[in-house]
Coordinates of C-alpha atoms in Angstrom, one line a residue:
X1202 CA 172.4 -9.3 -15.2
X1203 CA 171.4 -6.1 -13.9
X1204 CA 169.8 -5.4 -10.2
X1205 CA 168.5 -1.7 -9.3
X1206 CA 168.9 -0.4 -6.1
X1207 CA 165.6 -0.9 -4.9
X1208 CA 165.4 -4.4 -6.0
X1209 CA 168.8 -5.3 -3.1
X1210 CA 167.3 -3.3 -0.6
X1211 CA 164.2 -5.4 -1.0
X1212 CA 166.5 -8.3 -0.6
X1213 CA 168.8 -7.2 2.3
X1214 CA 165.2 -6.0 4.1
X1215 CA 163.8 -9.4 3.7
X1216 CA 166.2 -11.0 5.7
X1217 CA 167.2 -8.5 8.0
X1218 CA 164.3 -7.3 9.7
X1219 CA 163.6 -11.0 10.9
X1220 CA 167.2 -11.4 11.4
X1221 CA 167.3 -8.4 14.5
X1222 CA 163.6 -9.9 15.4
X1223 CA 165.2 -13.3 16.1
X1224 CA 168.4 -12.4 17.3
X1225 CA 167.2 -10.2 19.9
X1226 CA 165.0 -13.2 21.0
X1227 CA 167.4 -15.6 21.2
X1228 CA 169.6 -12.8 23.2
X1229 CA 166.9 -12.6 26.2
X1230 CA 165.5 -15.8 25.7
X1231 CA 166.6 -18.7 28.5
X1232 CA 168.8 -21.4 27.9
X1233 CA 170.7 -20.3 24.6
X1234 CA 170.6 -16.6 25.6
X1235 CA 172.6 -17.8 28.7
X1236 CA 175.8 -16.4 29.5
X1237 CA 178.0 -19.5 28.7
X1238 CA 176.6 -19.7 25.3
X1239 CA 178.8 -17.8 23.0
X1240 CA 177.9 -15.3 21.1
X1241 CA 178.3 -16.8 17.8
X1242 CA 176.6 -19.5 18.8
X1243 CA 173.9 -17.9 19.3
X1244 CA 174.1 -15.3 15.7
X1245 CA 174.5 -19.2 14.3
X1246 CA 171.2 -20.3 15.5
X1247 CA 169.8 -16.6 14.7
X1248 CA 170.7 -17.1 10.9
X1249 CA 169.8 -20.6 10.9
X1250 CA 166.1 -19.4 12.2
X1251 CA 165.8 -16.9 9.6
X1252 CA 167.2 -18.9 6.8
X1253 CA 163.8 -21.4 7.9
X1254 CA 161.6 -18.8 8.5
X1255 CA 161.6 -16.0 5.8
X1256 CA 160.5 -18.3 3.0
X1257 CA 157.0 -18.2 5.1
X1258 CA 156.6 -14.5 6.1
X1259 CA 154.8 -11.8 4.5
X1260 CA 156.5 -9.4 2.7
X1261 CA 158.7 -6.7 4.2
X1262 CA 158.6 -3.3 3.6
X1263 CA 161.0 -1.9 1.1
X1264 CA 162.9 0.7 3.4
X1265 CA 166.3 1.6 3.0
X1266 CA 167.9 -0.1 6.0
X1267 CA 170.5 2.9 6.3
X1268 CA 168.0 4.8 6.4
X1269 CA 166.0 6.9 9.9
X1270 CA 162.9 4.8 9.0
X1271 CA 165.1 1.6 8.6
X1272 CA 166.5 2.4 12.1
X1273 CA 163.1 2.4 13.5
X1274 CA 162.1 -0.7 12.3
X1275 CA 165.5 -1.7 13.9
X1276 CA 164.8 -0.6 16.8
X1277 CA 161.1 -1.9 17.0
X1278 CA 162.1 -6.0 15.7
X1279 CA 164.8 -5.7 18.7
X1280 CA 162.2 -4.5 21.1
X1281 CA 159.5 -7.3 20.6
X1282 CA 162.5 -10.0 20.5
X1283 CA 163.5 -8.4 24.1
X1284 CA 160.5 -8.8 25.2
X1285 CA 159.1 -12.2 24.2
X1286 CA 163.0 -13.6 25.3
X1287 CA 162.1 -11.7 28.7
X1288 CA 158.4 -13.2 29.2
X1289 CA 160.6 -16.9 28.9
X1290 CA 162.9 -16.0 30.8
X1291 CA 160.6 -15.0 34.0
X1292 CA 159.2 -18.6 34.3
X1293 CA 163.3 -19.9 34.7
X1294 CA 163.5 -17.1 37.4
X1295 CA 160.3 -18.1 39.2
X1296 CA 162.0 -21.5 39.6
X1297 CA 165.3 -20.0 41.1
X1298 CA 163.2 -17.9 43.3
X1299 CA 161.4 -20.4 44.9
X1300 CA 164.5 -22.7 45.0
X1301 CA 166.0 -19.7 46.9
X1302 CA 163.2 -20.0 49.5
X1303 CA 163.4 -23.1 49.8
X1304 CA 167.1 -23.2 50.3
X1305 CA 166.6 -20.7 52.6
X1306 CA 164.3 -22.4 55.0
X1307 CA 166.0 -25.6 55.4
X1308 CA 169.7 -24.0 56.0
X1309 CA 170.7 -24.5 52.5
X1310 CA 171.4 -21.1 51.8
X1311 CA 174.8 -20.9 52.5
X1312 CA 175.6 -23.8 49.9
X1313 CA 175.5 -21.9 46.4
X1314 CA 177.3 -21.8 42.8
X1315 CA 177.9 -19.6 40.2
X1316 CA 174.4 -20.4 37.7
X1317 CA 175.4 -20.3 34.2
X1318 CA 172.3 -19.1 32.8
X1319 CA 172.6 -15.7 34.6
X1320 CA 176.3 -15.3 35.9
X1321 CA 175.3 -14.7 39.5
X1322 CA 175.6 -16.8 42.6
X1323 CA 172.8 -18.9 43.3
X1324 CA 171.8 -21.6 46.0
X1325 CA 172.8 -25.2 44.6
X1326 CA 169.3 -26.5 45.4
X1327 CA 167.8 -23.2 42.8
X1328 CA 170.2 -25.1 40.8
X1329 CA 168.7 -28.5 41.0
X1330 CA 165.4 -26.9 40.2
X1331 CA 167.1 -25.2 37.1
X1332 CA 168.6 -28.3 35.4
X1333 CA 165.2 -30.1 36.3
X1334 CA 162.9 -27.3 34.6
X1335 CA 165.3 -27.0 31.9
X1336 CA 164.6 -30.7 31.0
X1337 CA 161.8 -30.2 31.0
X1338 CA 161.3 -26.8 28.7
X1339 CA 163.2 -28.6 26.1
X1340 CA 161.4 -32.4 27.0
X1341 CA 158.2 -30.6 26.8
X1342 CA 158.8 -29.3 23.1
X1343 CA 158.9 -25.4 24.8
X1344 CA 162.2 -24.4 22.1
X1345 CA 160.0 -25.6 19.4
X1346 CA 156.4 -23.7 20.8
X1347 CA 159.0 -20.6 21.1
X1348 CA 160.3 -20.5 17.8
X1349 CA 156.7 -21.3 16.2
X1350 CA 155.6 -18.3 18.3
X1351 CA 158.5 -16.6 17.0
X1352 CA 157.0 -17.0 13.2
X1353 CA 153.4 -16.0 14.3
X1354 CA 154.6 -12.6 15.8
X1355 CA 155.2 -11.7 11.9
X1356 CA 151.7 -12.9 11.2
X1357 CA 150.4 -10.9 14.7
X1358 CA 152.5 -7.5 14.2
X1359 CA 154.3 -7.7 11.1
X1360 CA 157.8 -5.7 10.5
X1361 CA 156.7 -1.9 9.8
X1362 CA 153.0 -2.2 11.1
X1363 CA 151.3 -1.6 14.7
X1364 CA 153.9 -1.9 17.4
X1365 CA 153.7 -2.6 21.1
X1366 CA 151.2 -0.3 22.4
X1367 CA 151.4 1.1 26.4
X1368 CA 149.2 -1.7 27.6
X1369 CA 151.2 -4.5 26.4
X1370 CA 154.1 -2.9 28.2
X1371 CA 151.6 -3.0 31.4
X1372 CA 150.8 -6.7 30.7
X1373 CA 154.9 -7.5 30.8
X1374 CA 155.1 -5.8 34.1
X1375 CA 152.6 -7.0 36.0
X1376 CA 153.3 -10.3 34.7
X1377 CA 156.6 -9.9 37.1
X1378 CA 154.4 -10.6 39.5
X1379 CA 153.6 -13.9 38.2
X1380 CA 157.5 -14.5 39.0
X1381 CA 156.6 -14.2 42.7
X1382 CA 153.2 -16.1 42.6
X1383 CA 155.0 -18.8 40.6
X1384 CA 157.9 -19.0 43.2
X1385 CA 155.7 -19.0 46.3
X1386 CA 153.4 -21.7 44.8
X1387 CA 156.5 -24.0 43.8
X1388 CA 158.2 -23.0 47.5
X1389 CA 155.2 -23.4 50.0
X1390 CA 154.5 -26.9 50.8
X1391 CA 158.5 -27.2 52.0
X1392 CA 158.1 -23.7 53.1
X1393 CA 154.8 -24.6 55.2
X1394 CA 156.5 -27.9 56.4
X1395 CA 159.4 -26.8 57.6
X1396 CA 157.5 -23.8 59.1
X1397 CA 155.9 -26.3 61.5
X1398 CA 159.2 -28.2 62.1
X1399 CA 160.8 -24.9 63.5
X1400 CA 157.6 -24.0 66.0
X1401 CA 157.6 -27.9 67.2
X1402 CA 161.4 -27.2 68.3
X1403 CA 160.2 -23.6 69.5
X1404 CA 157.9 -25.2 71.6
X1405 CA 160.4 -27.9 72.4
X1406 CA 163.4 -25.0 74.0
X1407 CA 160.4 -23.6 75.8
X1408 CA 159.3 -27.1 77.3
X1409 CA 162.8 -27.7 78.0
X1410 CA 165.5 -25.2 78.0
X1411 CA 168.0 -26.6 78.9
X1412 CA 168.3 -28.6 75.3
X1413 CA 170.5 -27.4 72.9
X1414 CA 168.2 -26.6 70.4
X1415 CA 170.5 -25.2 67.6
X1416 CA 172.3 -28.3 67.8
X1417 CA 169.7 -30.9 66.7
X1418 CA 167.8 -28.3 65.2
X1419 CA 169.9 -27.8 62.3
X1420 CA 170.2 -31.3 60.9
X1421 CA 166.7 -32.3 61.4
X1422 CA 165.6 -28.8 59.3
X1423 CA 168.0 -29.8 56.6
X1424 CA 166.9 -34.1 56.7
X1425 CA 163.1 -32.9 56.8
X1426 CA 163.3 -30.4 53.6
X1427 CA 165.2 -32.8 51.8
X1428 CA 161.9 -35.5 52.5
X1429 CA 160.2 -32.8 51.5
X1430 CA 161.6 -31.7 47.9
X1431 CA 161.6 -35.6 47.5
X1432 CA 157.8 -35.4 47.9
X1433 CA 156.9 -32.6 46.1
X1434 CA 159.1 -32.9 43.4
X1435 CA 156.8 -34.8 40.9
X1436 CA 154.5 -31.6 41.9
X1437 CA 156.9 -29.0 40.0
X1438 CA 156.1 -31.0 36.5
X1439 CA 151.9 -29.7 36.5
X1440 CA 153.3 -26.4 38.1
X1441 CA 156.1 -25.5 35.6
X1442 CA 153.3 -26.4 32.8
X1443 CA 150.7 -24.5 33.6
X1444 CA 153.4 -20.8 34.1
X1445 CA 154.6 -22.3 30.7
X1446 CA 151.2 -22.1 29.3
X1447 CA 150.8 -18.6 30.7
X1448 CA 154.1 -17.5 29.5
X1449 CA 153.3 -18.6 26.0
X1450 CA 149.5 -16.7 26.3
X1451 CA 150.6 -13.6 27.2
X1452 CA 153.1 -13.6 24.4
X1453 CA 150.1 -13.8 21.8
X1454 CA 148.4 -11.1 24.0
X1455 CA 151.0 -8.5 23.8
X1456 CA 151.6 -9.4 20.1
X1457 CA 148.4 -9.1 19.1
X1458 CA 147.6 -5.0 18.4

């Protein structure tokens, strides 16, 4: 059985583009990109993927993968993995945001913990928040939306065609802002609540000075923001949908040419 040269590098270039495509997704991409997921772990679930997934793809080009055109087509599968790992990730970071605020506003921000998605210190309620959203990314069929994405983007801006132009860069960046909006909309109802709790004891040390303001002011900020996160917690499930949804749009917008 004889196999020319151009016949194995059609082979090894069949898998391996999708391979760095998926990799660098999984990489950036929240929850098994996360720093306490090993990194085998996550080249396991990378060949795994592609194992599934190249049976269905168009072909690749023939390119020698040692090659300086093989190492641009390197280059560009890691780059729009990064990126569609990164979009993901900004809806997790909206939610730690805007636990942050919260946390903030109630005296909570002093209690925080070492999140294991990042590797930084965080408050514990941005933690709550996390596990909660986390839930519900993977209740919520979001691994499995990702991944089918993931086999579009062949389909969308296949290995060795168009690449990501200057506006799709543009449309990542601004959708940092969405981090914000996202964080502020999930933070301001216990935001605007205990907003008004701390002018009602303003206007209480003003009435009367000589209470000791600090001292029954603390506990009753922390009691009311915890009635208020019980409130509005069914609240985060329509909110953390609809950034999803966003997430996953602007992914087909930037992959599309």
């Amino acid at each position: 059985m004889n196999f020319t040269t151009a016949e194995i590098t059609a082979w090894i270039g069949t898998f391996l583009w999708p391979l760095f495509r998926i990799g660098a997704m999984f990489t950036a991409a929240p929850i098994i990109g996360a720093r306490s997921v090993p990194v085998r772990v996550r080249l396991i679930f990378a060949i795994a993927v592609s194992l599934v997934i190249v049976p269905v793809l168009p072909p690749m080009p023939a390119v020698e993968p040692f090659s300086w055109a093989g190492l641009v087509i390197i280059l560009q599968q890691i780059l729009i993995g990064v990126v569609m790992g990164f979009i993901v990730q900004l809806i997790f970071a909206a939610i730690i945001t805007g636990g942050q605020m919260i946390a903030m506003q109630m005296g909570l921000g002093f209690a925080s913990m070492v999140d294991p998605q990042n590797g930084t210190q965080v408050p514990v309620l941005s933690q709550l928040y996390l596990m909660m959203t986390t839930l519900l990314f993977l209740g919520m069929n979001g691994h499995l939306v990702l991944i089918e994405l993931l086999a579009e983007s062949f389909r969308l801006m296949p290995v060795g065609g168009e690449v990501m132009v200057r506006d799709a860069f543009w449309a990542v960046a601004l959708w940092g802002s969405q981090m914000f909006a996202g964080a502020v909309w999930l933070a301001l109802p216990a935001v605007a609540s205990l907003l008004m709790v701390n002018i009602a004891f303003g206007v209480m040390a003003r009435a009367a000075p000589q209470l000791n303001i600090f001292a029954i002011g603390f506990p009753v900020s922390m009691m009311m923001g915890f009635v208020v996160i019980y409130m509005t917690l069914p609240n985060v499930i329509p909110q953390f949908d609809s950034i999803m949804q966003d997430a996953f749009s602007l992914i087909r917008t930037v992959l599309t040419p």
